[in-house]
Amino acid sequence: MPKVGILTGGGDCPGLNAVIRAVAKTLWPQGYEVIGFLDGFAGLVEGRYLKLDNPSISGLLHRGGTILGTNNRNDPFHYPVRKNGQLTYQDMSDVAIENLARLGIESLIVVGGDGSLSIAREFKEKKGLNVIGVPKTIDNDLASTDQTFGFDTALATATDALDKLHTTAESHHRVMVLELMGRYAGWIALESGLAGGADVILIPEIPWNIDSVVRKILDRKNQGKPFSIVVVAEGVKSPSGELVVRQTIPDSAERLRLGGIGELVAKMIEERTQIETRTTVLGHIQRGGSPSPFDRILATRLGVAAAMAAVQHNYGIMVSLKGQNIVPVPLEEATSKLRQVPVDSQLIQAARAIGICLGD
Ligand code: F6P
C-alpha cells in the first residue's frame, strides 16, 4: 500500500486538524495509507508517528490545535541534541530521510508557515524529498497565497476582544490599547481594527509617531468622546526604531519572542493626554479555539488539494488560495519573502478614509 506522511510544524492555528482530516479522507479511497508524524519535524527525526485511521480523525473538523502536535524548535538540519547536559546542534536530516524510507513513505505533506515550509524546501533541494506544502498561520504573512487558514479565526477573536474593550473604555472614559500578534505583518491588527472600530491602528508596515496618535485621541475628546481604542501589532517598532522583544529563545527558529510594544504605547499616550490608558495583550487566545467556517472550508480545500498533488506525484509545490481557486505554486516562490500589508492597499485607504489614525 503506498504511503503519504503528514506533519504540522511551527505555531499551531485553528484549522490544522481540518487539513489532517481532509488529507486522510481524500487519500484512503485512492488506496493510500496516511502516516502522521508527531510534534512537527521532531517526530520525523525520532521516528514517532501514528497511523491515521478512521477513529483517529473522527470529530476533528471543529477542533482547534493539532492532534499531531507541533513545535518550532526542531529543524532536522540544525537539530537540538543534549549531550552531558550541554545543548548542541546536529544535522539529522539523513535520519529523517532514513525513517521515511524505512516506512516506505512516498511523499511528505508539510503543513506549516514560513519556517516549516523553508525546511520542506531544504529537504527537497538537498535530499530530493517529495514534499508538498500547505500554508498555515494566523499571521497571514505567507507569500503566494491570498490567505492562510487560521487568520480568519484569529481575526474574529481579536474583533470580539475589541467589541468587549469598547464598552468598558466608554464607561470609564479610558484609552484601551490592544496588542495583537502577527509577527512582522499587520494583517490581524489592521483587519480587526477595521472590524472592531478602532480609532488608532499601528502596524509594522507604517512608521508611526506619538504626536499623530495623541492628536487623534485629543480630537475625539474635544468632540465629546473621551475614550479611544488603539490597536497595536506586536511587530511595531519603538520610537527609537527597535523591535520590542519579551524574550530571546536561542534554540528556536523564531528567536525573538515579540511583546511589550502595547504597554510602551499606552504609557506614552497616558503621559501626553492625561487620560487613563490601559493595555490588554491578547496573546495565544488568538491561536486557540474552533476554526471559523471560512477556515474549516479553506483548510479542507487545501488538504484535498495537497492529497491530490500526492496522488498525481506533483511535488515541490505549496497548495495556495488564488482568488476563488486552490492552485499549486512552487515552494521556492512561497518561501521567498514575507507578505506584509501593502501600504497603498485599498484596506489602508479605507481605514484612512474613515478617519482611522495609522500613526503617520
Ligand atoms: O506565527 C504565529 C505566532 O502566533 C505569532 O503571531 C507570534 O509572534 C508567535 O507565533 C508566538 O510564538 P510562540 O507561541 O512560539 O511564542
PDB file of N, CA, C and O in Angstrom, residues 58-110:
ATOM      1  N   SER A  58     -11.682  11.131  13.722  1.00  0.00           N
ATOM      2  CA  SER A  58     -13.101  11.386  13.983  1.00  0.00           C
ATOM      3  C   SER A  58     -13.283  12.624  14.870  1.00  0.00           C
ATOM      4  O   SER A  58     -12.534  12.826  15.823  1.00  0.00           O
ATOM      5  N   GLY A  59     -14.250  13.468  14.540  1.00  0.00           N
ATOM      6  CA  GLY A  59     -14.565  14.646  15.368  1.00  0.00           C
ATOM      7  C   GLY A  59     -13.534  15.748  15.288  1.00  0.00           C
ATOM      8  O   GLY A  59     -13.376  16.539  16.212  1.00  0.00           O
ATOM      9  N   LEU A  60     -12.810  15.801  14.181  1.00  0.00           N
ATOM     10  CA  LEU A  60     -11.685  16.750  14.095  1.00  0.00           C
ATOM     11  C   LEU A  60     -12.030  18.118  13.512  1.00  0.00           C
ATOM     12  O   LEU A  60     -11.333  19.092  13.783  1.00  0.00           O
ATOM     13  N   LEU A  61     -13.083  18.175  12.707  1.00  0.00           N
ATOM     14  CA  LEU A  61     -13.306  19.371  11.895  1.00  0.00           C
ATOM     15  C   LEU A  61     -13.367  20.658  12.723  1.00  0.00           C
ATOM     16  O   LEU A  61     -12.805  21.678  12.351  1.00  0.00           O
ATOM     17  N   HIS A  62     -14.008  20.593  13.847  1.00  0.00           N
ATOM     18  CA  HIS A  62     -14.210  21.809  14.638  1.00  0.00           C
ATOM     19  C   HIS A  62     -13.161  21.993  15.730  1.00  0.00           C
ATOM     20  O   HIS A  62     -13.203  22.964  16.466  1.00  0.00           O
ATOM     21  N   ARG A  63     -12.224  21.055  15.817  1.00  0.00           N
ATOM     22  CA  ARG A  63     -11.247  21.099  16.922  1.00  0.00           C
ATOM     23  C   ARG A  63     -10.043  21.967  16.582  1.00  0.00           C
ATOM     24  O   ARG A  63      -9.390  21.772  15.561  1.00  0.00           O
ATOM     25  N   GLY A  64      -9.729  22.935  17.478  1.00  0.00           N
ATOM     26  CA  GLY A  64      -8.535  23.762  17.289  1.00  0.00           C
ATOM     27  C   GLY A  64      -7.272  22.946  17.530  1.00  0.00           C
ATOM     28  O   GLY A  64      -7.339  21.763  17.848  1.00  0.00           O
ATOM     29  N   GLY A  65      -6.119  23.569  17.395  1.00  0.00           N
ATOM     30  CA  GLY A  65      -4.842  22.887  17.639  1.00  0.00           C
ATOM     31  C   GLY A  65      -4.570  21.824  16.589  1.00  0.00           C
ATOM     32  O   GLY A  65      -5.108  21.868  15.483  1.00  0.00           O
ATOM     33  N   THR A  66      -3.716  20.863  16.941  1.00  0.00           N
ATOM     34  CA  THR A  66      -3.393  19.768  16.022  1.00  0.00           C
ATOM     35  C   THR A  66      -3.253  18.466  16.791  1.00  0.00           C
ATOM     36  O   THR A  66      -2.486  18.417  17.769  1.00  0.00           O
ATOM     37  N   ILE A  67      -3.936  17.431  16.364  1.00  0.00           N
ATOM     38  CA  ILE A  67      -3.830  16.139  17.068  1.00  0.00           C
ATOM     39  C   ILE A  67      -2.430  15.556  16.929  1.00  0.00           C
ATOM     40  O   ILE A  67      -2.043  14.686  17.685  1.00  0.00           O
ATOM     41  N   LEU A  68      -1.657  16.051  15.953  1.00  0.00           N
ATOM     42  CA  LEU A  68      -0.312  15.504  15.744  1.00  0.00           C
ATOM     43  C   LEU A  68       0.725  16.190  16.631  1.00  0.00           C
ATOM     44  O   LEU A  68       1.851  15.725  16.767  1.00  0.00           O
ATOM     45  N   GLY A  69       0.342  17.334  17.203  1.00  0.00           N
ATOM     46  CA  GLY A  69       1.331  18.112  17.962  1.00  0.00           C
ATOM     47  C   GLY A  69       2.225  18.886  17.005  1.00  0.00           C
ATOM     48  O   GLY A  69       2.294  18.578  15.803  1.00  0.00           O
ATOM     49  N   THR A  70       2.891  19.889  17.522  1.00  0.00           N
ATOM     50  CA  THR A  70       3.749  20.717  16.674  1.00  0.00           C
ATOM     51  C   THR A  70       4.843  21.351  17.528  1.00  0.00           C
ATOM     52  O   THR A  70       4.774  21.314  18.750  1.00  0.00           O
ATOM     53  N   ASN A  71       5.841  21.878  16.886  1.00  0.00           N
ATOM     54  CA  ASN A  71       6.812  22.711  17.610  1.00  0.00           C
ATOM     55  C   ASN A  71       7.623  23.502  16.592  1.00  0.00           C
ATOM     56  O   ASN A  71       7.616  23.192  15.403  1.00  0.00           O
ATOM     57  N   ASN A  72       8.285  24.559  17.090  1.00  0.00           N
ATOM     58  CA  ASN A  72       9.087  25.363  16.159  1.00  0.00           C
ATOM     59  C   ASN A  72      10.568  25.366  16.538  1.00  0.00           C
ATOM     60  O   ASN A  72      11.274  26.317  16.298  1.00  0.00           O
ATOM     61  N   ARG A  73      11.008  24.279  17.158  1.00  0.00           N
ATOM     62  CA  ARG A  73      12.404  24.237  17.607  1.00  0.00           C
ATOM     63  C   ARG A  73      13.176  23.047  17.056  1.00  0.00           C
ATOM     64  O   ARG A  73      14.264  22.765  17.535  1.00  0.00           O
ATOM     65  N   ASN A  74      12.613  22.291  16.130  1.00  0.00           N
ATOM     66  CA  ASN A  74      13.275  21.046  15.750  1.00  0.00           C
ATOM     67  C   ASN A  74      13.572  20.960  14.256  1.00  0.00           C
ATOM     68  O   ASN A  74      13.118  20.048  13.582  1.00  0.00           O
ATOM     69  N   ASP A  75      14.372  21.887  13.797  1.00  0.00           N
ATOM     70  CA  ASP A  75      14.810  21.856  12.398  1.00  0.00           C
ATOM     71  C   ASP A  75      15.771  20.676  12.221  1.00  0.00           C
ATOM     72  O   ASP A  75      16.856  20.657  12.819  1.00  0.00           O
ATOM     73  N   PRO A  76      15.421  19.669  11.415  1.00  0.00           N
ATOM     74  CA  PRO A  76      16.302  18.491  11.267  1.00  0.00           C
ATOM     75  C   PRO A  76      17.701  18.848  10.764  1.00  0.00           C
ATOM     76  O   PRO A  76      18.652  18.111  11.023  1.00  0.00           O
ATOM     77  N   PHE A  77      17.844  19.948  10.049  1.00  0.00           N
ATOM     78  CA  PHE A  77      19.167  20.336   9.544  1.00  0.00           C
ATOM     79  C   PHE A  77      20.021  21.010  10.635  1.00  0.00           C
ATOM     80  O   PHE A  77      21.200  21.239  10.454  1.00  0.00           O
ATOM     81  N   HIS A  78      19.365  21.343  11.742  1.00  0.00           N
ATOM     82  CA  HIS A  78      20.046  22.027  12.839  1.00  0.00           C
ATOM     83  C   HIS A  78      19.321  21.581  14.113  1.00  0.00           C
ATOM     84  O   HIS A  78      18.624  22.350  14.752  1.00  0.00           O
ATOM     85  N   TYR A  79      19.524  20.292  14.417  1.00  0.00           N
ATOM     86  CA  TYR A  79      18.658  19.643  15.405  1.00  0.00           C
ATOM     87  C   TYR A  79      19.246  19.723  16.812  1.00  0.00           C
ATOM     88  O   TYR A  79      20.410  19.378  17.020  1.00  0.00           O
ATOM     89  N   PRO A  80      18.443  20.193  17.774  1.00  0.00           N
ATOM     90  CA  PRO A  80      18.983  20.305  19.134  1.00  0.00           C
ATOM     91  C   PRO A  80      19.181  18.935  19.795  1.00  0.00           C
ATOM     92  O   PRO A  80      18.266  18.129  19.829  1.00  0.00           O
ATOM     93  N   VAL A  81      20.381  18.711  20.255  1.00  0.00           N
ATOM     94  CA  VAL A  81      20.704  17.433  20.916  1.00  0.00           C
ATOM     95  C   VAL A  81      21.379  17.755  22.249  1.00  0.00           C
ATOM     96  O   VAL A  81      22.279  18.597  22.295  1.00  0.00           O
ATOM     97  N   ARG A  82      20.945  17.104  23.314  1.00  0.00           N
ATOM     98  CA  ARG A  82      21.570  17.329  24.629  1.00  0.00           C
ATOM     99  C   ARG A  82      22.626  16.268  24.880  1.00  0.00           C
ATOM    100  O   ARG A  82      22.361  15.070  24.798  1.00  0.00           O
ATOM    101  N   LYS A  83      23.852  16.733  25.149  1.00  0.00           N
ATOM    102  CA  LYS A  83      24.937  15.789  25.448  1.00  0.00           C
ATOM    103  C   LYS A  83      25.579  16.226  26.742  1.00  0.00           C
ATOM    104  O   LYS A  83      26.066  17.358  26.825  1.00  0.00           O
ATOM    105  N   ASN A  84      25.563  15.351  27.743  1.00  0.00           N
ATOM    106  CA  ASN A  84      26.087  15.669  29.078  1.00  0.00           C
ATOM    107  C   ASN A  84      25.539  17.003  29.579  1.00  0.00           C
ATOM    108  O   ASN A  84      26.289  17.849  30.067  1.00  0.00           O
ATOM    109  N   GLY A  85      24.250  17.200  29.388  1.00  0.00           N
ATOM    110  CA  GLY A  85      23.602  18.418  29.878  1.00  0.00           C
ATOM    111  C   GLY A  85      23.856  19.636  28.999  1.00  0.00           C
ATOM    112  O   GLY A  85      23.301  20.702  29.237  1.00  0.00           O
ATOM    113  N   GLN A  86      24.671  19.471  27.970  1.00  0.00           N
ATOM    114  CA  GLN A  86      25.004  20.598  27.079  1.00  0.00           C
ATOM    115  C   GLN A  86      24.147  20.526  25.812  1.00  0.00           C
ATOM    116  O   GLN A  86      23.980  19.448  25.233  1.00  0.00           O
ATOM    117  N   LEU A  87      23.649  21.680  25.388  1.00  0.00           N
ATOM    118  CA  LEU A  87      22.846  21.708  24.172  1.00  0.00           C
ATOM    119  C   LEU A  87      23.754  21.899  22.952  1.00  0.00           C
ATOM    120  O   LEU A  87      24.519  22.863  22.876  1.00  0.00           O
ATOM    121  N   THR A  88      23.689  20.934  22.030  1.00  0.00           N
ATOM    122  CA  THR A  88      24.456  21.086  20.784  1.00  0.00           C
ATOM    123  C   THR A  88      23.489  20.892  19.607  1.00  0.00           C
ATOM    124  O   THR A  88      22.359  20.457  19.795  1.00  0.00           O
ATOM    125  N   TYR A  89      23.962  21.195  18.418  1.00  0.00           N
ATOM    126  CA  TYR A  89      23.112  21.049  17.232  1.00  0.00           C
ATOM    127  C   TYR A  89      23.766  20.120  16.225  1.00  0.00           C
ATOM    128  O   TYR A  89      24.976  20.186  16.011  1.00  0.00           O
ATOM    129  N   GLN A  90      22.952  19.235  15.637  1.00  0.00           N
ATOM    130  CA  GLN A  90      23.484  18.288  14.652  1.00  0.00           C
ATOM    131  C   GLN A  90      22.581  18.260  13.432  1.00  0.00           C
ATOM    132  O   GLN A  90      21.376  18.507  13.549  1.00  0.00           O
ATOM    133  N   ASP A  91      23.148  17.912  12.307  1.00  0.00           N
ATOM    134  CA  ASP A  91      22.351  17.719  11.101  1.00  0.00           C
ATOM    135  C   ASP A  91      21.750  16.308  11.161  1.00  0.00           C
ATOM    136  O   ASP A  91      22.469  15.315  11.041  1.00  0.00           O
ATOM    137  N   MET A  92      20.442  16.231  11.368  1.00  0.00           N
ATOM    138  CA  MET A  92      19.772  14.933  11.485  1.00  0.00           C
ATOM    139  C   MET A  92      18.878  14.665  10.278  1.00  0.00           C
ATOM    140  O   MET A  92      17.997  13.801  10.315  1.00  0.00           O
ATOM    141  N   SER A  93      19.106  15.422   9.215  1.00  0.00           N
ATOM    142  CA  SER A  93      18.215  15.290   8.055  1.00  0.00           C
ATOM    143  C   SER A  93      18.288  13.890   7.439  1.00  0.00           C
ATOM    144  O   SER A  93      17.271  13.361   6.975  1.00  0.00           O
ATOM    145  N   ASP A  94      19.492  13.266   7.459  1.00  0.00           N
ATOM    146  CA  ASP A  94      19.593  11.917   6.885  1.00  0.00           C
ATOM    147  C   ASP A  94      18.810  10.899   7.712  1.00  0.00           C
ATOM    148  O   ASP A  94      18.266   9.931   7.168  1.00  0.00           O
ATOM    149  N   VAL A  95      18.769  11.134   9.015  1.00  0.00           N
ATOM    150  CA  VAL A  95      17.995  10.222   9.885  1.00  0.00           C
ATOM    151  C   VAL A  95      16.517  10.323   9.511  1.00  0.00           C
ATOM    152  O   VAL A  95      15.807   9.310   9.419  1.00  0.00           O
ATOM    153  N   ALA A  96      16.068  11.563   9.267  1.00  0.00           N
ATOM    154  CA  ALA A  96      14.671  11.773   8.860  1.00  0.00           C
ATOM    155  C   ALA A  96      14.392  11.047   7.544  1.00  0.00           C
ATOM    156  O   ALA A  96      13.369  10.347   7.400  1.00  0.00           O
ATOM    157  N   ILE A  97      15.319  11.170   6.606  1.00  0.00           N
ATOM    158  CA  ILE A  97      15.150  10.514   5.291  1.00  0.00           C
ATOM    159  C   ILE A  97      15.117   8.981   5.459  1.00  0.00           C
ATOM    160  O   ILE A  97      14.292   8.296   4.852  1.00  0.00           O
ATOM    161  N   GLU A  98      16.006   8.476   6.322  1.00  0.00           N
ATOM    162  CA  GLU A  98      16.022   7.011   6.563  1.00  0.00           C
ATOM    163  C   GLU A  98      14.701   6.543   7.160  1.00  0.00           C
ATOM    164  O   GLU A  98      14.172   5.494   6.793  1.00  0.00           O
ATOM    165  N   ASN A  99      14.167   7.318   8.092  1.00  0.00           N
ATOM    166  CA  ASN A  99      12.885   6.943   8.705  1.00  0.00           C
ATOM    167  C   ASN A  99      11.776   6.880   7.658  1.00  0.00           C
ATOM    168  O   ASN A  99      10.941   5.977   7.664  1.00  0.00           O
ATOM    169  N   LEU A 100      11.782   7.861   6.760  1.00  0.00           N
ATOM    170  CA  LEU A 100      10.757   7.879   5.703  1.00  0.00           C
ATOM    171  C   LEU A 100      10.907   6.654   4.798  1.00  0.00           C
ATOM    172  O   LEU A 100       9.927   5.998   4.441  1.00  0.00           O
ATOM    173  N   ALA A 101      12.168   6.330   4.463  1.00  0.00           N
ATOM    174  CA  ALA A 101      12.426   5.186   3.570  1.00  0.00           C
ATOM    175  C   ALA A 101      12.008   3.887   4.257  1.00  0.00           C
ATOM    176  O   ALA A 101      11.375   3.022   3.654  1.00  0.00           O
ATOM    177  N   ARG A 102      12.358   3.769   5.542  1.00  0.00           N
ATOM    178  CA  ARG A 102      12.026   2.552   6.302  1.00  0.00           C
ATOM    179  C   ARG A 102      10.514   2.319   6.337  1.00  0.00           C
ATOM    180  O   ARG A 102      10.031   1.200   6.247  1.00  0.00           O
ATOM    181  N   LEU A 103       9.764   3.432   6.439  1.00  0.00           N
ATOM    182  CA  LEU A 103       8.304   3.306   6.491  1.00  0.00           C
ATOM    183  C   LEU A 103       7.687   3.181   5.095  1.00  0.00           C
ATOM    184  O   LEU A 103       6.486   2.984   4.961  1.00  0.00           O
ATOM    185  N   GLY A 104       8.512   3.356   4.078  1.00  0.00           N
ATOM    186  CA  GLY A 104       8.011   3.262   2.701  1.00  0.00           C
ATOM    187  C   GLY A 104       7.138   4.444   2.309  1.00  0.00           C
ATOM    188  O   GLY A 104       6.154   4.286   1.582  1.00  0.00           O
ATOM    189  N   ILE A 105       7.499   5.616   2.813  1.00  0.00           N
ATOM    190  CA  ILE A 105       6.671   6.800   2.532  1.00  0.00           C
ATOM    191  C   ILE A 105       7.108   7.458   1.222  1.00  0.00           C
ATOM    192  O   ILE A 105       8.280   7.764   1.010  1.00  0.00           O
ATOM    193  N   GLU A 106       6.115   7.663   0.375  1.00  0.00           N
ATOM    194  CA  GLU A 106       6.344   8.159  -0.983  1.00  0.00           C
ATOM    195  C   GLU A 106       6.542   9.678  -0.997  1.00  0.00           C
ATOM    196  O   GLU A 106       7.378  10.207  -1.718  1.00  0.00           O
ATOM    197  N   SER A 107       5.727  10.366  -0.187  1.00  0.00           N
ATOM    198  CA  SER A 107       5.831  11.840  -0.155  1.00  0.00           C
ATOM    199  C   SER A 107       5.399  12.348   1.214  1.00  0.00           C
ATOM    200  O   SER A 107       4.714  11.651   1.969  1.00  0.00           O
ATOM    201  N   LEU A 108       5.815  13.593   1.490  1.00  0.00           N
ATOM    202  CA  LEU A 108       5.537  14.167   2.804  1.00  0.00           C
ATOM    203  C   LEU A 108       4.788  15.488   2.644  1.00  0.00           C
ATOM    204  O   LEU A 108       5.244  16.386   1.927  1.00  0.00           O
ATOM    205  N   ILE A 109       3.637  15.584   3.314  1.00  0.00           N
ATOM    206  CA  ILE A 109       2.870  16.838   3.308  1.00  0.00           C
ATOM    207  C   ILE A 109       3.251  17.619   4.570  1.00  0.00           C
ATOM    208  O   ILE A 109       3.121  17.112   5.689  1.00  0.00           O
ATOM    209  N   VAL A 110       3.764  18.828   4.362  1.00  0.00           N
ATOM    210  CA  VAL A 110       4.171  19.667   5.494  1.00  0.00           C
ATOM    211  C   VAL A 110       3.179  20.821   5.616  1.00  0.00           C
ATOM    212  O   VAL A 110       3.046  21.638   4.710  1.00  0.00           O
TER     213      VAL A 110
END
